[in-house]
Amino acid sequence: MPQQQSKSFISALGLDVGSKRIGLAGCDGTGLIATGIMTIERRSFKEDVEQIQQIVNERQVQLLVVGLPYSMDGSLGFQARHVQKFAKRLSESLQLPMEYMDERLTSYQAEQLIIAENRSPSRNKGLIDRKAAALILQQWLDARRSATKRSVAFVED
């Protein structure tokens, strides 16, 4: 019943952009749950775009959700500016809209999840990046869902 899907459904791709790797996450058909898809070992911008384009095509992605690594004081540091530059170029190359999501502590949370699974974080860097991307996308999905609920509640009052 694809016609019955909510009009607010959107296929989004979450990205945890690092200098060596990019973690990718997607959401399920309901837009409720984010899961890690893969980790790209960065080589060149062109190769990164080609790999991401393949995922975009397969999953019919409509929006990129990019984790922005704010400093703990809320400012944009060196790494955040690099992520913004990459994300802007990627968005233009893929011709997709993009939104940023605060990613502070997502890599730490992802690492803690790996430790809880009795895995070694140092041997599972790619998995950490995928889990961080999933956390970023999940935050975005949750924020989007709660904003929709607030607007519905406002209309009903």
PDB file of C-alpha atoms in Angstrom:
ATOM      1  CA  MET A   1       0.000   0.000   0.000  1.00  0.00           C
ATOM      2  CA  PRO A   2       2.541   2.673  -0.973  1.00  0.00           C
ATOM      3  CA  GLN A   3      -0.298   5.128  -1.685  1.00  0.00           C
ATOM      4  CA  GLN A   4      -1.285   4.985   2.001  1.00  0.00           C
ATOM      5  CA  GLN A   5       2.120   6.247   3.142  1.00  0.00           C
ATOM      6  CA  SER A   6       2.131   9.489   5.074  1.00  0.00           C
ATOM      7  CA  LYS A   7       2.915  12.544   2.974  1.00  0.00           C
ATOM      8  CA  SER A   8       5.523  13.488   5.586  1.00  0.00           C
ATOM      9  CA  PHE A   9       7.605  10.390   4.726  1.00  0.00           C
ATOM     10  CA  ILE A  10      11.031  11.191   3.378  1.00  0.00           C
ATOM     11  CA  SER A  11      13.970   8.989   2.495  1.00  0.00           C
ATOM     12  CA  ALA A  12      16.960  10.577   4.216  1.00  0.00           C
ATOM     13  CA  LEU A  13      20.630   9.592   4.286  1.00  0.00           C
ATOM     14  CA  GLY A  14      22.620  10.331   7.452  1.00  0.00           C
ATOM     15  CA  LEU A  15      26.326  11.112   7.128  1.00  0.00           C
ATOM     16  CA  ASP A  16      29.078  11.167   9.729  1.00  0.00           C
ATOM     17  CA  VAL A  17      31.852  12.891   7.793  1.00  0.00           C
ATOM     18  CA  GLY A  18      35.397  12.391   9.007  1.00  0.00           C
ATOM     19  CA  SER A  19      38.774  13.055   7.434  1.00  0.00           C
ATOM     20  CA  LYS A  20      39.423   9.318   6.819  1.00  0.00           C
ATOM     21  CA  ARG A  21      35.946   7.783   6.625  1.00  0.00           C
ATOM     22  CA  ILE A  22      32.282   8.664   6.055  1.00  0.00           C
ATOM     23  CA  GLY A  23      29.676   6.688   7.958  1.00  0.00           C
ATOM     24  CA  LEU A  24      26.330   6.339   6.161  1.00  0.00           C
ATOM     25  CA  ALA A  25      22.932   5.542   7.664  1.00  0.00           C
ATOM     26  CA  GLY A  26      19.441   5.232   6.226  1.00  0.00           C
ATOM     27  CA  CYS A  27      15.956   5.096   7.647  1.00  0.00           C
ATOM     28  CA  ASP A  28      13.336   2.395   7.358  1.00  0.00           C
ATOM     29  CA  GLY A  29      10.211   2.751   5.240  1.00  0.00           C
ATOM     30  CA  THR A  30       8.282   4.317   8.114  1.00  0.00           C
ATOM     31  CA  GLY A  31      10.874   7.015   8.797  1.00  0.00           C
ATOM     32  CA  LEU A  32      11.048   5.865  12.425  1.00  0.00           C
ATOM     33  CA  ILE A  33      14.299   3.939  12.729  1.00  0.00           C
ATOM     34  CA  ALA A  34      17.785   4.809  11.472  1.00  0.00           C
ATOM     35  CA  THR A  35      20.341   2.087  10.835  1.00  0.00           C
ATOM     36  CA  GLY A  36      23.932   2.116   9.654  1.00  0.00           C
ATOM     37  CA  ILE A  37      24.416   1.167   6.002  1.00  0.00           C
ATOM     38  CA  MET A  38      28.135   1.297   5.258  1.00  0.00           C
ATOM     39  CA  THR A  39      31.376   3.149   5.824  1.00  0.00           C
ATOM     40  CA  ILE A  40      33.280   4.737   2.973  1.00  0.00           C
ATOM     41  CA  GLU A  41      37.062   4.902   3.181  1.00  0.00           C
ATOM     42  CA  ARG A  42      37.782   8.350   1.799  1.00  0.00           C
ATOM     43  CA  ARG A  43      40.051   8.547  -1.225  1.00  0.00           C
ATOM     44  CA  SER A  44      39.042  11.558  -3.308  1.00  0.00           C
ATOM     45  CA  PHE A  45      35.979  13.787  -3.497  1.00  0.00           C
ATOM     46  CA  LYS A  46      35.060  12.273  -6.870  1.00  0.00           C
ATOM     47  CA  GLU A  47      35.216   8.677  -5.545  1.00  0.00           C
ATOM     48  CA  ASP A  48      33.331   9.636  -2.359  1.00  0.00           C
ATOM     49  CA  VAL A  49      30.536  11.181  -4.453  1.00  0.00           C
ATOM     50  CA  GLU A  50      30.351   8.135  -6.742  1.00  0.00           C
ATOM     51  CA  GLN A  51      29.928   5.756  -3.792  1.00  0.00           C
ATOM     52  CA  ILE A  52      27.343   7.980  -2.101  1.00  0.00           C
ATOM     53  CA  GLN A  53      25.488   8.466  -5.415  1.00  0.00           C
ATOM     54  CA  GLN A  54      25.088   4.690  -5.657  1.00  0.00           C
ATOM     55  CA  ILE A  55      23.426   4.565  -2.197  1.00  0.00           C
ATOM     56  CA  VAL A  56      21.281   7.611  -3.070  1.00  0.00           C
ATOM     57  CA  ASN A  57      20.021   5.841  -6.209  1.00  0.00           C
ATOM     58  CA  GLU A  58      19.411   2.484  -4.496  1.00  0.00           C
ATOM     59  CA  ARG A  59      17.507   4.041  -1.584  1.00  0.00           C
ATOM     60  CA  GLN A  60      15.816   6.853  -3.545  1.00  0.00           C
ATOM     61  CA  VAL A  61      17.264   9.369  -1.091  1.00  0.00           C
ATOM     62  CA  GLN A  62      15.579  12.773  -1.051  1.00  0.00           C
ATOM     63  CA  LEU A  63      17.642  14.544   1.630  1.00  0.00           C
ATOM     64  CA  LEU A  64      21.095  14.440   3.193  1.00  0.00           C
ATOM     65  CA  VAL A  65      21.386  14.797   6.989  1.00  0.00           C
ATOM     66  CA  VAL A  66      24.971  15.716   7.804  1.00  0.00           C
ATOM     67  CA  GLY A  67      26.395  15.623  11.307  1.00  0.00           C
ATOM     68  CA  LEU A  68      28.041  18.928  12.157  1.00  0.00           C
ATOM     69  CA  PRO A  69      30.751  18.608  14.822  1.00  0.00           C
ATOM     70  CA  TYR A  70      30.183  21.698  16.949  1.00  0.00           C
ATOM     71  CA  SER A  71      32.734  22.380  19.668  1.00  0.00           C
ATOM     72  CA  MET A  72      31.508  21.699  23.196  1.00  0.00           C
ATOM     73  CA  ASP A  73      30.964  25.458  23.654  1.00  0.00           C
ATOM     74  CA  GLY A  74      28.647  25.489  20.637  1.00  0.00           C
ATOM     75  CA  SER A  75      31.047  27.203  18.232  1.00  0.00           C
ATOM     76  CA  LEU A  76      32.075  25.942  14.799  1.00  0.00           C
ATOM     77  CA  GLY A  77      35.692  24.860  14.823  1.00  0.00           C
ATOM     78  CA  PHE A  78      38.170  23.752  12.179  1.00  0.00           C
ATOM     79  CA  GLN A  79      36.625  20.297  11.632  1.00  0.00           C
ATOM     80  CA  ALA A  80      33.072  21.711  11.421  1.00  0.00           C
ATOM     81  CA  ARG A  81      34.119  24.130   8.677  1.00  0.00           C
ATOM     82  CA  HIS A  82      35.703  21.234   6.730  1.00  0.00           C
ATOM     83  CA  VAL A  83      32.494  19.222   7.091  1.00  0.00           C
ATOM     84  CA  GLN A  84      30.420  22.203   5.891  1.00  0.00           C
ATOM     85  CA  LYS A  85      32.641  22.669   2.836  1.00  0.00           C
ATOM     86  CA  PHE A  86      32.444  18.956   1.952  1.00  0.00           C
ATOM     87  CA  ALA A  87      28.679  18.765   2.609  1.00  0.00           C
ATOM     88  CA  LYS A  88      27.953  21.825   0.447  1.00  0.00           C
ATOM     89  CA  ARG A  89      29.952  20.357  -2.464  1.00  0.00           C
ATOM     90  CA  LEU A  90      28.311  16.951  -1.972  1.00  0.00           C
ATOM     91  CA  SER A  91      24.812  18.451  -1.865  1.00  0.00           C
ATOM     92  CA  GLU A  92      25.494  20.351  -5.096  1.00  0.00           C
ATOM     93  CA  SER A  93      27.051  17.303  -6.809  1.00  0.00           C
ATOM     94  CA  LEU A  94      24.130  15.040  -5.880  1.00  0.00           C
ATOM     95  CA  GLN A  95      21.568  17.811  -6.442  1.00  0.00           C
ATOM     96  CA  LEU A  96      19.968  17.022  -3.083  1.00  0.00           C
ATOM     97  CA  PRO A  97      18.916  19.313  -0.253  1.00  0.00           C
ATOM     98  CA  MET A  98      20.893  19.018   2.965  1.00  0.00           C
ATOM     99  CA  GLU A  99      20.291  19.669   6.638  1.00  0.00           C
ATOM    100  CA  TYR A 100      22.810  19.742   9.451  1.00  0.00           C
ATOM    101  CA  MET A 101      22.362  17.965  12.762  1.00  0.00           C
ATOM    102  CA  ASP A 102      24.439  18.630  15.868  1.00  0.00           C
ATOM    103  CA  GLU A 103      26.637  15.559  16.193  1.00  0.00           C
ATOM    104  CA  ARG A 104      28.390  16.359  19.460  1.00  0.00           C
ATOM    105  CA  LEU A 105      29.168  13.135  21.328  1.00  0.00           C
ATOM    106  CA  THR A 106      27.669  10.805  18.689  1.00  0.00           C
ATOM    107  CA  SER A 107      31.052   9.155  18.014  1.00  0.00           C
ATOM    108  CA  TYR A 108      31.523   8.735  21.767  1.00  0.00           C
ATOM    109  CA  GLN A 109      28.023   7.215  22.087  1.00  0.00           C
ATOM    110  CA  ALA A 110      28.723   4.913  19.137  1.00  0.00           C
ATOM    111  CA  GLU A 111      31.996   3.829  20.740  1.00  0.00           C
ATOM    112  CA  GLN A 112      30.163   3.049  23.997  1.00  0.00           C
ATOM    113  CA  LEU A 113      27.679   0.895  22.056  1.00  0.00           C
ATOM    114  CA  ILE A 114      30.611  -1.048  20.541  1.00  0.00           C
ATOM    115  CA  ILE A 115      32.130  -1.563  23.997  1.00  0.00           C
ATOM    116  CA  ALA A 116      28.731  -2.757  25.303  1.00  0.00           C
ATOM    117  CA  GLU A 117      28.781  -5.381  22.520  1.00  0.00           C
ATOM    118  CA  ASN A 118      32.181  -6.574  23.832  1.00  0.00           C
ATOM    119  CA  ARG A 119      33.916  -5.378  20.665  1.00  0.00           C
ATOM    120  CA  SER A 120      37.143  -3.431  20.405  1.00  0.00           C
ATOM    121  CA  PRO A 121      36.573   0.217  19.345  1.00  0.00           C
ATOM    122  CA  SER A 122      40.091   0.430  17.871  1.00  0.00           C
ATOM    123  CA  ARG A 123      39.373  -2.560  15.592  1.00  0.00           C
ATOM    124  CA  ASN A 124      35.918  -1.323  14.574  1.00  0.00           C
ATOM    125  CA  LYS A 125      36.415   2.288  13.452  1.00  0.00           C
ATOM    126  CA  GLY A 126      34.158   1.847  10.414  1.00  0.00           C
ATOM    127  CA  LEU A 127      31.392   0.396  12.584  1.00  0.00           C
ATOM    128  CA  ILE A 128      31.696   3.372  14.943  1.00  0.00           C
ATOM    129  CA  ASP A 129      31.276   5.733  11.962  1.00  0.00           C
ATOM    130  CA  ARG A 130      28.157   3.857  10.769  1.00  0.00           C
ATOM    131  CA  LYS A 131      26.648   3.853  14.255  1.00  0.00           C
ATOM    132  CA  ALA A 132      27.434   7.573  14.647  1.00  0.00           C
ATOM    133  CA  ALA A 133      25.705   8.261  11.298  1.00  0.00           C
ATOM    134  CA  ALA A 134      22.686   6.269  12.529  1.00  0.00           C
ATOM    135  CA  LEU A 135      22.613   8.306  15.775  1.00  0.00           C
ATOM    136  CA  ILE A 136      22.754  11.561  13.768  1.00  0.00           C
ATOM    137  CA  LEU A 137      19.927  10.449  11.481  1.00  0.00           C
ATOM    138  CA  GLN A 138      17.867   9.118  14.413  1.00  0.00           C
ATOM    139  CA  GLN A 139      18.131  12.505  16.169  1.00  0.00           C
ATOM    140  CA  TRP A 140      16.917  14.196  12.984  1.00  0.00           C
ATOM    141  CA  LEU A 141      14.017  11.742  12.560  1.00  0.00           C
ATOM    142  CA  ASP A 142      12.980  12.183  16.200  1.00  0.00           C
ATOM    143  CA  ALA A 143      13.172  15.995  15.971  1.00  0.00           C
ATOM    144  CA  ARG A 144      11.153  15.959  12.742  1.00  0.00           C
ATOM    145  CA  ARG A 145       8.514  13.670  14.253  1.00  0.00           C
ATOM    146  CA  SER A 146       8.141  15.758  17.425  1.00  0.00           C
ATOM    147  CA  ALA A 147       7.879  18.962  15.327  1.00  0.00           C
ATOM    148  CA  THR A 148       5.086  17.335  13.299  1.00  0.00           C
ATOM    149  CA  LYS A 149       3.272  16.296  16.499  1.00  0.00           C
ATOM    150  CA  ARG A 150       3.565  19.835  17.889  1.00  0.00           C
ATOM    151  CA  SER A 151       2.091  21.352  14.734  1.00  0.00           C
ATOM    152  CA  VAL A 152      -0.778  18.824  14.756  1.00  0.00           C
ATOM    153  CA  ALA A 153      -1.450  19.551  18.449  1.00  0.00           C
ATOM    154  CA  PHE A 154      -1.405  23.280  17.709  1.00  0.00           C
ATOM    155  CA  VAL A 155      -3.962  22.878  14.899  1.00  0.00           C
ATOM    156  CA  GLU A 156      -6.228  20.729  17.102  1.00  0.00           C
ATOM    157  CA  ASP A 157      -6.302  23.202  20.022  1.00  0.00           C
TER     158      ASP A 157
END
